[in-house]
């Protein structure tokens, strides 16, 4: 199997796996056929591409653009008339808005013109001759892309510049008004002498003063023509050389960063996002973000780890009440069954509209003759499971242990508890059913109240505890001696017996087996 972008994937190494790769924001399916886009998508696609390219180019970060912004802002402030009147400020803001309207209309007209006189005729040709229409669209699209991108880039740059100048003019007008009417605030900011000068100057009449005019006046006031000419040329050349040198430094930094990116991309390839679905029958998906050169290895390693961990279950916890633990003898063989309110993995709360519910029941002293996949699944309710709820059936067994099952009704809980007891060598001593009332804290907290929910058997563990003489060989010890606990997992959610289930059960029933199957982390 080969990715449309050139990523080769060994098909034999990915049995039953579905792989989709994503580049940027565009999702590509490995099995998708080419040429499936409609003509409308092809006719309008270049406009979206043009807009995205122009916006990305206008707002992309480069050192040269930052330096250009600094230089243009400095020149504007250097030549800005700080004695401008309020009326002139309002007029300049109005002119900026009018000029922006002209640019906006020109950009829209340019795009509409290419659509009306380029895409529409190509669509007309496509109706009679598909090949000729696609060729015409391709030729028109290349030229339109360049024209529209340039037009949108100019519009964005002009918009940013006009907005900046308008904000500067508006802010300057209001700050100046605040200082003139501020009294003590103006004295604190400007000092007494400057505050009097500001009050004496009338912004309604206006005037002219800028840094550029102040420097020119200073140069012209030099009495010696020789020194005046030298200072004037010194300032001009120093200013021009400083800007030119700054652009050389900024361009060199941009070039170096671009070379580093190209070098990294040539070594590792384009960065890819790959979506894996290990089993097409299950909704579980795995998303990888890797360089192209490492994608194949990462895919194979991820699928291998997924198979090894088997739904990422990494441990099993089995507990019992302290009273039961003290009075019961060590249990040699038991069965732990897990139920969920979904009939197939993955069993987790992520991306689910309904909360995940989980029930775990332990069958003590599992009968070896009942250690069969069909028998265990039938005792768990089969493919349809059973109705779980607020009724609890508790069976005290002859070995001093209990089987406790929650059901949606008294009969449901009792039937399921007795069905699980049929898998055990123990006999029932007492059977009692109780109901959890929706009172007290349960009345105000929905999480503490068991609503009737259909639960499906997911998987089960056969726990085999063997007594050993050598303490170093044990992984569990109690007052009665040293034991080695082994676990074997069997899947119950499938409609048919999974391959290898009988072998897992046989290994779990053997004495001295360290571990069979895959452990489970859920307590």
Short mmCIF file of C-alpha atoms in Angstrom, two decimals:
data_model
loop_
_atom_site.label_atom_id
_atom_site.label_comp_id
_atom_site.label_asym_id
_atom_site.label_seq_id
_atom_site.Cartn_x
_atom_site.Cartn_y
_atom_site.Cartn_z
CA UNK A 1 0.00 0.00 0.00
CA UNK A 2 1.38 3.46 -0.83
CA UNK A 3 0.44 6.84 0.58
CA UNK A 4 -0.46 9.48 -2.05
CA UNK A 5 2.41 11.60 -0.73
CA UNK A 6 4.97 8.83 -1.17
CA UNK A 7 4.88 7.11 2.23
CA UNK A 8 5.25 3.39 1.60
CA UNK A 9 3.52 1.11 4.11
CA UNK A 10 3.95 -2.65 4.19
CA UNK A 11 0.45 -4.06 3.78
CA UNK A 12 1.31 -7.50 5.15
CA UNK A 13 2.50 -5.94 8.38
CA UNK A 14 -0.83 -4.18 8.95
CA UNK A 15 -3.53 -6.88 8.84
CA UNK A 16 -7.00 -5.37 9.03
CA UNK A 17 -5.67 -1.87 9.76
CA UNK A 18 -7.07 1.23 8.12
CA UNK A 19 -4.66 4.15 7.72
CA UNK A 20 -5.46 7.73 6.82
CA UNK A 21 -2.83 10.45 6.62
CA UNK A 22 -3.26 14.17 7.08
CA UNK A 23 -1.09 16.94 5.66
CA UNK A 24 -1.76 20.35 7.22
CA UNK A 25 -5.53 20.77 7.42
CA UNK A 26 -6.30 18.45 4.50
CA UNK A 27 -7.16 14.82 5.23
CA UNK A 28 -6.09 12.21 2.66
CA UNK A 29 -7.30 8.60 2.67
CA UNK A 30 -4.80 6.01 1.48
CA UNK A 31 -7.52 4.01 -0.28
CA UNK A 32 -9.24 7.05 -1.84
CA UNK A 33 -9.31 7.22 -5.62
CA UNK A 34 -7.93 10.33 -7.32
CA UNK A 35 -10.04 12.69 -9.36
CA UNK A 36 -13.10 12.53 -7.14
CA UNK A 37 -13.47 16.29 -6.66
CA UNK A 38 -16.44 17.96 -8.29
CA UNK A 39 -16.00 20.72 -10.84
CA UNK A 40 -17.41 23.26 -8.39
CA UNK A 41 -14.71 22.34 -5.87
CA UNK A 42 -12.02 22.70 -8.53
CA UNK A 43 -13.47 25.97 -9.81
CA UNK A 44 -13.63 27.63 -6.42
CA UNK A 45 -10.67 25.92 -4.77
CA UNK A 46 -8.13 28.34 -6.18
CA UNK A 47 -9.92 31.28 -4.52
CA UNK A 48 -9.67 29.70 -1.08
CA UNK A 49 -6.08 28.79 -1.82
CA UNK A 50 -5.39 32.36 -2.87
CA UNK A 51 -6.96 33.83 0.25
CA UNK A 52 -5.17 31.38 2.55
CA UNK A 53 -1.85 32.00 0.82
CA UNK A 54 -2.24 35.77 1.00
CA UNK A 55 -3.25 35.77 4.66
CA UNK A 56 -0.44 33.38 5.55
CA UNK A 57 2.07 35.48 3.63
CA UNK A 58 0.86 38.73 5.19
CA UNK A 59 0.95 37.45 8.77
CA UNK A 60 3.94 35.11 8.55
CA UNK A 61 6.81 36.04 10.88
CA UNK A 62 10.15 37.09 9.36
CA UNK A 63 12.91 39.29 10.73
CA UNK A 64 12.75 41.43 7.56
CA UNK A 65 9.06 42.18 8.11
CA UNK A 66 9.68 43.15 11.72
CA UNK A 67 12.53 45.45 10.70
CA UNK A 68 10.39 46.96 7.94
CA UNK A 69 7.65 47.67 10.48
CA UNK A 70 10.16 49.35 12.80
CA UNK A 71 11.63 51.47 10.00
CA UNK A 72 8.28 52.56 8.56
CA UNK A 73 6.95 53.42 12.03
CA UNK A 74 10.10 55.40 12.85
CA UNK A 75 9.94 57.37 9.59
CA UNK A 76 6.25 58.10 10.12
CA UNK A 77 6.85 59.41 13.66
CA UNK A 78 9.95 61.34 12.51
CA UNK A 79 7.93 63.22 9.90
CA UNK A 80 4.67 63.39 11.88
CA UNK A 81 3.30 66.88 12.47
CA UNK A 82 2.96 67.03 16.26
CA UNK A 83 1.29 70.45 16.00
CA UNK A 84 -1.50 69.21 13.77
CA UNK A 85 -4.98 70.51 14.52
CA UNK A 86 -7.91 68.35 15.61
CA UNK A 87 -9.71 69.13 12.38
CA UNK A 88 -6.76 67.93 10.31
CA UNK A 89 -6.56 64.71 12.38
CA UNK A 90 -10.24 64.00 11.72
CA UNK A 91 -9.71 64.68 8.03
CA UNK A 92 -6.74 62.30 7.84
CA UNK A 93 -8.69 59.54 9.59
CA UNK A 94 -11.54 60.05 7.13
CA UNK A 95 -9.13 59.87 4.18
CA UNK A 96 -7.64 56.63 5.51
CA UNK A 97 -11.10 55.09 5.65
CA UNK A 98 -11.97 56.31 2.15
CA UNK A 99 -8.71 54.92 0.73
CA UNK A 100 -9.36 51.59 2.41
CA UNK A 101 -12.79 51.44 0.76
CA UNK A 102 -11.17 51.93 -2.62
CA UNK A 103 -8.69 49.10 -2.00
CA UNK A 104 -11.46 46.82 -0.75
CA UNK A 105 -13.59 47.46 -3.81
CA UNK A 106 -10.62 46.90 -6.10
CA UNK A 107 -9.75 43.57 -4.48
CA UNK A 108 -13.35 42.35 -4.64
CA UNK A 109 -13.65 43.48 -8.26
CA UNK A 110 -10.44 41.66 -9.16
CA UNK A 111 -11.70 38.40 -7.64
CA UNK A 112 -15.20 38.70 -9.18
CA UNK A 113 -13.68 39.51 -12.57
CA UNK A 114 -11.59 36.34 -12.57
CA UNK A 115 -14.62 34.30 -11.52
CA UNK A 116 -17.08 35.86 -14.01
CA UNK A 117 -14.73 35.97 -16.99
CA UNK A 118 -12.53 32.99 -16.12
CA UNK A 119 -14.26 30.33 -14.02
CA UNK A 120 -17.72 30.77 -15.58
CA UNK A 121 -16.54 30.36 -19.20
CA UNK A 122 -14.45 27.36 -18.12
CA UNK A 123 -17.58 25.89 -16.49
CA UNK A 124 -19.49 26.42 -19.71
CA UNK A 125 -16.80 24.61 -21.68
CA UNK A 126 -16.79 21.84 -19.06
CA UNK A 127 -20.51 21.21 -19.70
CA UNK A 128 -19.71 20.26 -23.32
CA UNK A 129 -16.16 18.96 -23.07
CA UNK A 130 -14.90 17.90 -19.64
CA UNK A 131 -11.23 17.57 -20.61
CA UNK A 132 -11.16 20.96 -22.33
CA UNK A 133 -12.98 22.59 -19.41
CA UNK A 134 -10.51 21.22 -16.87
CA UNK A 135 -7.58 22.38 -19.00
CA UNK A 136 -9.08 25.87 -19.33
CA UNK A 137 -9.69 26.01 -15.60
CA UNK A 138 -6.10 24.99 -14.92
CA UNK A 139 -4.73 27.74 -17.17
CA UNK A 140 -7.08 30.36 -15.73
CA UNK A 141 -6.44 29.22 -12.18
CA UNK A 142 -2.66 29.66 -12.36
CA UNK A 143 -2.96 33.26 -13.53
CA UNK A 144 -5.88 34.01 -11.20
CA UNK A 145 -4.00 32.63 -8.23
CA UNK A 146 -1.13 35.03 -8.70
CA UNK A 147 -3.36 38.05 -9.34
CA UNK A 148 -5.74 37.39 -6.45
CA UNK A 149 -2.93 36.61 -4.01
CA UNK A 150 -1.18 39.88 -4.84
CA UNK A 151 -4.44 41.81 -4.56
CA UNK A 152 -5.33 40.29 -1.18
CA UNK A 153 -1.77 40.79 0.12
CA UNK A 154 -1.90 44.48 -0.79
CA UNK A 155 -5.32 44.80 0.88
CA UNK A 156 -4.12 43.17 4.10
CA UNK A 157 -0.93 45.24 4.26
CA UNK A 158 -2.84 48.46 3.57
CA UNK A 159 -5.46 47.52 6.18
CA UNK A 160 -2.83 47.01 8.87
CA UNK A 161 -1.06 50.23 7.94
CA UNK A 162 -4.27 52.29 7.82
CA UNK A 163 -5.48 50.84 11.12
CA UNK A 164 -2.16 51.63 12.81
CA UNK A 165 -2.11 55.20 11.54
CA UNK A 166 -5.75 55.75 12.45
CA UNK A 167 -5.20 54.46 16.00
CA UNK A 168 -2.12 56.68 16.38
CA UNK A 169 -3.98 59.79 15.21
CA UNK A 170 -7.03 59.06 17.35
CA UNK A 171 -4.92 58.31 20.45
CA UNK A 172 -2.75 61.39 19.97
CA UNK A 173 -5.80 63.62 19.67
CA UNK A 174 -7.39 62.31 22.88
CA UNK A 175 -4.18 62.19 24.92
CA UNK A 176 -3.41 65.77 23.96
CA UNK A 177 -6.93 66.81 24.93
CA UNK A 178 -6.56 65.00 28.27
CA UNK A 179 -3.27 66.75 29.03
CA UNK A 180 -4.67 70.16 28.14
CA UNK A 181 -7.61 69.66 30.48
CA UNK A 182 -5.76 67.62 33.08
CA UNK A 183 -4.26 70.40 35.18
CA UNK A 184 -2.12 68.62 37.76
CA UNK A 185 -1.83 65.58 35.51
CA UNK A 186 -0.29 67.72 32.75
CA UNK A 187 2.13 69.32 35.24
CA UNK A 188 3.17 65.89 36.54
CA UNK A 189 3.76 64.54 33.02
CA UNK A 190 5.16 67.59 31.21
CA UNK A 191 6.42 69.85 33.95
CA UNK A 192 5.33 73.43 34.66
CA UNK A 193 7.03 75.10 31.68
CA UNK A 194 5.90 72.57 29.08
CA UNK A 195 2.39 72.56 30.54
CA UNK A 196 2.15 76.33 30.02
CA UNK A 197 3.41 75.97 26.47
CA UNK A 198 0.79 73.30 25.79
CA UNK A 199 -1.98 75.54 27.18
CA UNK A 200 -0.75 78.46 25.05
CA UNK A 201 -0.93 76.40 21.88
CA UNK A 202 -4.41 76.10 20.32
CA UNK A 203 -5.01 72.75 18.58
CA UNK A 204 -7.95 74.25 16.69
CA UNK A 205 -5.67 76.54 14.69
CA UNK A 206 -2.90 73.98 14.33
CA UNK A 207 0.61 74.59 13.10
CA UNK A 208 3.57 72.57 12.06
CA UNK A 209 6.31 70.93 14.11
CA UNK A 210 8.04 67.63 13.54
CA UNK A 211 11.34 66.03 14.40
CA UNK A 212 12.35 66.31 10.75
CA UNK A 213 11.63 70.07 10.67
CA UNK A 214 13.48 70.56 13.97
CA UNK A 215 16.57 68.78 12.62
CA UNK A 216 16.42 70.80 9.37
CA UNK A 217 16.16 74.03 11.33
CA UNK A 218 19.14 73.04 13.46
CA UNK A 219 21.24 72.24 10.39
CA UNK A 220 20.23 75.45 8.61
CA UNK A 221 21.12 77.50 11.70
CA UNK A 222 24.79 76.53 11.47
CA UNK A 223 26.65 79.71 10.46
CA UNK A 224 29.42 77.99 8.47
CA UNK A 225 28.30 76.74 5.02
CA UNK A 226 31.08 74.12 5.10
CA UNK A 227 29.98 72.65 8.42
CA UNK A 228 26.29 72.89 7.47
CA UNK A 229 26.82 70.90 4.26
CA UNK A 230 28.98 68.35 6.07
CA UNK A 231 26.43 67.79 8.85
CA UNK A 232 23.53 67.54 6.38
CA UNK A 233 25.25 64.91 4.22
CA UNK A 234 26.48 63.07 7.33
CA UNK A 235 22.94 62.69 8.65
CA UNK A 236 21.51 61.63 5.29
CA UNK A 237 24.18 59.03 4.56
CA UNK A 238 24.19 57.67 8.11
CA UNK A 239 20.39 57.26 8.02
CA UNK A 240 20.42 55.51 4.62
CA UNK A 241 23.37 53.28 5.52
CA UNK A 242 21.79 52.29 8.84
CA UNK A 243 18.56 51.20 7.13
CA UNK A 244 20.44 49.32 4.39
CA UNK A 245 22.68 47.54 6.90
CA UNK A 246 19.64 46.60 8.98
CA UNK A 247 17.97 45.02 5.96
CA UNK A 248 21.15 43.08 5.15
CA UNK A 249 21.27 41.68 8.71
CA UNK A 250 17.54 40.87 8.72
CA UNK A 251 17.71 39.14 5.32
CA UNK A 252 20.76 37.11 6.40
CA UNK A 253 18.93 35.92 9.55
CA UNK A 254 15.87 34.94 7.48
CA UNK A 255 18.09 33.10 4.97
CA UNK A 256 19.86 31.20 7.75
CA UNK A 257 16.58 30.15 9.37
CA UNK A 258 15.19 29.06 5.99
CA UNK A 259 18.30 26.95 5.30
CA UNK A 260 17.98 25.30 8.70
CA UNK A 261 14.33 24.44 8.04
CA UNK A 262 15.16 23.06 4.59
CA UNK A 263 18.02 21.00 5.99
CA UNK A 264 15.82 19.53 8.71
CA UNK A 265 13.04 18.78 6.22
CA UNK A 266 15.45 17.10 3.79
CA UNK A 267 16.74 14.86 6.59
CA UNK A 268 13.44 13.88 8.18
CA UNK A 269 10.94 14.71 5.45
CA UNK A 270 7.70 16.64 5.74
CA UNK A 271 5.98 16.48 9.12
CA UNK A 272 3.00 14.16 8.89
CA UNK A 273 -0.06 13.39 10.99
CA UNK A 274 -1.20 9.76 10.57
CA UNK A 275 -4.49 8.35 11.84
CA UNK A 276 -4.55 4.62 12.57
CA UNK A 277 -7.57 2.42 13.11
CA UNK A 278 -6.20 -0.94 14.34
CA UNK A 279 -9.53 -2.73 13.89
CA UNK A 280 -12.04 -1.53 11.30
CA UNK A 281 -14.90 -3.02 13.33
CA UNK A 282 -14.09 -0.83 16.36
CA UNK A 283 -14.26 2.98 16.64
CA UNK A 284 -10.88 3.25 18.35
CA UNK A 285 -8.35 5.47 16.54
CA UNK A 286 -4.73 6.39 17.22
CA UNK A 287 -3.24 9.67 15.95
CA UNK A 288 0.53 9.96 15.37
CA UNK A 289 2.51 13.11 14.55
CA UNK A 290 5.89 12.16 13.10
CA UNK A 291 8.35 13.21 10.35
CA UNK A 292 7.77 11.44 7.06
CA UNK A 293 11.01 9.45 7.20
CA UNK A 294 10.02 8.02 10.58
CA UNK A 295 6.32 7.47 9.81
CA UNK A 296 6.54 3.85 8.66
CA UNK A 297 8.59 2.77 11.67
CA UNK A 298 6.29 4.66 14.05
CA UNK A 299 3.17 3.08 12.51
CA UNK A 300 4.50 -0.46 12.77
CA UNK A 301 5.78 0.11 16.32
CA UNK A 302 2.46 1.61 17.44
CA UNK A 303 0.44 -1.27 16.01
CA UNK A 304 2.83 -3.77 17.58
CA UNK A 305 2.50 -2.08 20.99
CA UNK A 306 -1.28 -1.96 20.61
CA UNK A 307 -1.40 -5.69 19.92
CA UNK A 308 0.96 -6.41 22.81
CA UNK A 309 -0.93 -4.31 25.35
CA UNK A 310 -4.36 -5.42 24.11
CA UNK A 311 -6.39 -2.24 24.69
CA UNK A 312 -3.69 -0.87 27.01
CA UNK A 313 -4.68 -3.08 29.96
CA UNK A 314 -1.63 -3.27 32.22
CA UNK A 315 -2.76 -4.81 35.51
CA UNK A 316 -5.56 -6.48 37.45
CA UNK A 317 -6.65 -5.71 40.99
CA UNK A 318 -8.72 -8.13 43.03
CA UNK A 319 -9.94 -7.19 46.50
CA UNK A 320 -12.23 -8.55 49.18
CA UNK A 321 -13.66 -7.19 52.44
CA UNK A 322 -11.37 -7.48 55.46
CA UNK A 323 -13.86 -9.69 57.32
CA UNK A 324 -14.07 -12.07 54.38
CA UNK A 325 -10.28 -12.10 53.96
CA UNK A 326 -9.74 -13.15 57.60
CA UNK A 327 -12.30 -15.96 57.72
CA UNK A 328 -11.76 -17.40 54.24
CA UNK A 329 -9.07 -19.85 53.28
CA UNK A 330 -6.69 -18.96 50.42
CA UNK A 331 -8.57 -19.33 47.13
CA UNK A 332 -6.85 -21.46 44.54
CA UNK A 333 -8.92 -20.67 41.44
CA UNK A 334 -11.32 -17.79 40.78
CA UNK A 335 -12.94 -15.91 37.92
CA UNK A 336 -13.23 -12.08 37.70
CA UNK A 337 -15.75 -10.86 35.11
CA UNK A 338 -15.89 -7.24 33.86
CA UNK A 339 -19.09 -5.68 32.48
CA UNK A 340 -19.48 -2.33 30.66
CA UNK A 341 -22.47 -0.44 29.31
CA UNK A 342 -20.94 -0.58 25.79
CA UNK A 343 -20.70 -3.81 23.85
CA UNK A 344 -17.21 -3.36 22.39
CA UNK A 345 -13.92 -1.59 23.10
CA UNK A 346 -12.44 0.90 23.64
CA UNK A 347 -13.78 1.07 27.20
CA UNK A 348 -13.07 4.64 28.22
CA UNK A 349 -15.04 7.85 28.83
CA UNK A 350 -13.31 9.88 26.10
CA UNK A 351 -15.52 10.93 23.16
CA UNK A 352 -18.62 9.29 24.64
CA UNK A 353 -21.99 11.02 24.92
CA UNK A 354 -23.05 8.82 27.86
CA UNK A 355 -20.96 8.13 30.98
CA UNK A 356 -19.06 4.86 31.01
CA UNK A 357 -20.32 2.37 33.63
CA UNK A 358 -18.33 -0.60 34.84
CA UNK A 359 -19.23 -3.58 37.01
CA UNK A 360 -16.87 -6.29 38.27
CA UNK A 361 -17.95 -9.60 39.83
CA UNK A 362 -15.79 -12.36 41.31
CA UNK A 363 -16.68 -16.06 41.16
CA UNK A 364 -14.79 -17.87 43.96
CA UNK A 365 -13.41 -21.39 43.54
CA UNK A 366 -14.02 -21.66 39.80
CA UNK A 367 -15.03 -25.15 38.74
CA UNK A 368 -12.52 -26.45 36.20
CA UNK A 369 -15.20 -28.16 34.15
CA UNK A 370 -16.97 -24.80 33.80
CA UNK A 371 -13.84 -22.99 32.60
CA UNK A 372 -15.13 -22.75 29.04
CA UNK A 373 -15.72 -19.65 26.87
CA UNK A 374 -19.30 -20.48 25.87
CA UNK A 375 -20.27 -21.48 29.42
CA UNK A 376 -18.80 -18.34 30.98
CA UNK A 377 -20.40 -16.02 28.43
CA UNK A 378 -23.80 -17.71 28.84
CA UNK A 379 -23.57 -17.26 32.63
CA UNK A 380 -22.85 -13.56 32.03
CA UNK A 381 -26.04 -13.12 29.98
CA UNK A 382 -24.70 -13.89 26.52
CA UNK A 383 -24.36 -11.24 23.81
CA UNK A 384 -27.21 -9.15 25.28
CA UNK A 385 -25.75 -9.08 28.80
CA UNK A 386 -28.20 -8.21 31.55
CA UNK A 387 -29.98 -5.22 33.11
CA UNK A 388 -27.89 -3.62 35.87
CA UNK A 389 -29.44 -1.41 38.55
CA UNK A 390 -30.05 -0.64 42.22
CA UNK A 391 -30.99 -4.13 43.49
CA UNK A 392 -28.15 -6.12 45.07
CA UNK A 393 -28.25 -9.89 45.42
CA UNK A 394 -25.75 -11.31 47.93
CA UNK A 395 -25.03 -15.03 48.08
CA UNK A 396 -22.94 -16.35 50.98
CA UNK A 397 -21.11 -19.46 49.79
CA UNK A 398 -19.91 -22.58 51.53
CA UNK A 399 -16.26 -21.47 51.33
CA UNK A 400 -16.94 -18.37 53.43
CA UNK A 401 -17.03 -15.99 50.49
CA UNK A 402 -19.71 -14.01 48.72
CA UNK A 403 -21.04 -13.36 45.24
CA UNK A 404 -22.69 -9.93 45.04
CA UNK A 405 -24.45 -8.80 41.85
CA UNK A 406 -26.41 -5.60 41.09
CA UNK A 407 -29.51 -5.86 38.88
CA UNK A 408 -32.32 -3.72 37.54
CA UNK A 409 -34.88 -5.79 39.47
CA UNK A 410 -34.88 -8.35 42.27
CA UNK A 411 -35.26 -11.26 39.88
CA UNK A 412 -32.62 -9.89 37.48
CA UNK A 413 -30.03 -9.56 40.26
CA UNK A 414 -30.86 -12.98 41.76
CA UNK A 415 -30.81 -14.79 38.41
CA UNK A 416 -27.47 -13.32 37.43
CA UNK A 417 -25.91 -14.07 40.83
CA UNK A 418 -27.08 -17.69 40.70
CA UNK A 419 -25.84 -18.01 37.10
CA UNK A 420 -22.36 -16.90 38.19
CA UNK A 421 -22.52 -19.23 41.22
CA UNK A 422 -23.10 -22.13 38.83
CA UNK A 423 -19.51 -21.64 37.65
CA UNK A 424 -18.20 -22.28 41.16
CA UNK A 425 -17.61 -25.40 43.24
CA UNK A 426 -19.22 -23.55 46.19
CA UNK A 427 -22.80 -23.96 47.25
CA UNK A 428 -25.19 -21.23 48.35
CA UNK A 429 -25.77 -20.95 52.09
CA UNK A 430 -27.93 -17.82 52.11
CA UNK A 431 -29.45 -15.64 49.38
CA UNK A 432 -30.66 -12.10 50.09
CA UNK A 433 -31.74 -9.18 47.90
CA UNK A 434 -31.66 -5.53 49.01
CA UNK A 435 -32.53 -2.24 47.33
CA UNK A 436 -30.59 1.03 47.36
CA UNK A 437 -33.13 3.75 48.16
CA UNK A 438 -32.87 7.14 46.48
CA UNK A 439 -32.68 9.02 49.73
CA UNK A 440 -30.14 11.13 51.57
CA UNK A 441 -27.07 11.91 49.51
CA UNK A 442 -28.23 9.61 46.71
CA UNK A 443 -31.27 11.82 46.18
CA UNK A 444 -29.15 14.84 45.29
CA UNK A 445 -26.25 13.15 43.48
CA UNK A 446 -27.11 11.22 40.34
CA UNK A 447 -23.69 9.53 40.27
CA UNK A 448 -24.52 7.65 43.48
CA UNK A 449 -27.81 6.28 42.15
CA UNK A 450 -27.77 3.24 39.88
CA UNK A 451 -30.13 3.85 36.98
CA UNK A 452 -31.23 0.74 35.10
CA UNK A 453 -28.58 0.17 32.43
CA UNK A 454 -27.88 -2.74 30.11
CA UNK A 455 -24.42 -4.12 30.80
CA UNK A 456 -22.47 -6.34 28.42
CA UNK A 457 -19.74 -8.85 29.31
CA UNK A 458 -16.41 -7.44 28.16
CA UNK A 459 -13.67 -9.77 29.38
CA UNK A 460 -12.79 -12.04 32.28
CA UNK A 461 -9.69 -13.10 34.18
CA UNK A 462 -8.95 -16.57 35.45
CA UNK A 463 -6.87 -16.09 38.61
CA UNK A 464 -4.90 -19.12 39.69
CA UNK A 465 -3.12 -19.07 43.05
CA UNK A 466 -0.61 -21.89 43.62
CA UNK A 467 1.15 -22.54 46.91
CA UNK A 468 4.96 -22.76 46.60
CA UNK A 469 7.64 -23.90 49.01
CA UNK A 470 10.34 -21.48 47.91
CA UNK A 471 9.58 -17.95 49.06
CA UNK A 472 11.61 -16.48 46.17
CA UNK A 473 9.18 -18.03 43.68
CA UNK A 474 6.11 -16.41 45.26
CA UNK A 475 4.50 -13.09 44.40
CA UNK A 476 1.95 -13.14 47.22
CA UNK A 477 2.26 -14.18 50.86
CA UNK A 478 -0.14 -14.46 53.80
CA UNK A 479 -0.34 -16.21 57.13
CA UNK A 480 -1.07 -19.56 55.53
CA UNK A 481 2.04 -19.57 53.31
CA UNK A 482 3.60 -18.30 50.08
CA UNK A 483 1.67 -18.30 46.78
CA UNK A 484 2.24 -17.51 43.16
CA UNK A 485 -0.67 -15.77 41.40
CA UNK A 486 -1.11 -16.10 37.63
CA UNK A 487 -3.69 -14.39 35.41
CA UNK A 488 -5.25 -15.42 32.11
CA UNK A 489 -7.50 -13.07 30.18
CA UNK A 490 -10.32 -14.17 27.87
CA UNK A 491 -12.37 -11.82 25.70
CA UNK A 492 -16.17 -12.05 26.08
CA UNK A 493 -17.35 -9.12 23.95
CA UNK A 494 -16.85 -10.91 20.62
CA UNK A 495 -19.68 -12.81 18.96
CA UNK A 496 -17.44 -15.83 18.33
CA UNK A 497 -14.75 -17.42 20.46
CA UNK A 498 -11.50 -15.51 19.81
CA UNK A 499 -8.56 -17.55 18.52
CA UNK A 500 -6.25 -18.77 21.27
CA UNK A 501 -8.92 -18.67 24.00
CA UNK A 502 -8.76 -22.40 24.73
CA UNK A 503 -4.96 -22.25 24.99
CA UNK A 504 -5.17 -19.31 27.41
CA UNK A 505 -7.65 -21.19 29.62
CA UNK A 506 -5.51 -24.33 29.64
CA UNK A 507 -2.39 -22.35 30.58
CA UNK A 508 -4.29 -20.53 33.34
CA UNK A 509 -5.44 -23.79 34.90
CA UNK A 510 -1.95 -25.24 35.06
CA UNK A 511 -0.04 -25.15 38.32
CA UNK A 512 3.13 -23.07 38.40
CA UNK A 513 2.21 -20.79 35.48
CA UNK A 514 3.53 -17.27 35.97
CA UNK A 515 1.15 -15.44 33.62
CA UNK A 516 -1.13 -16.15 30.67
CA UNK A 517 -2.91 -13.64 28.48
CA UNK A 518 -2.83 -9.92 29.19
CA UNK A 519 -3.39 -8.25 32.58
CA UNK A 520 -5.99 -5.58 33.20
CA UNK A 521 -5.65 -2.27 35.11
CA UNK A 522 -9.24 -1.79 36.15
CA UNK A 523 -9.89 -2.26 39.89
#
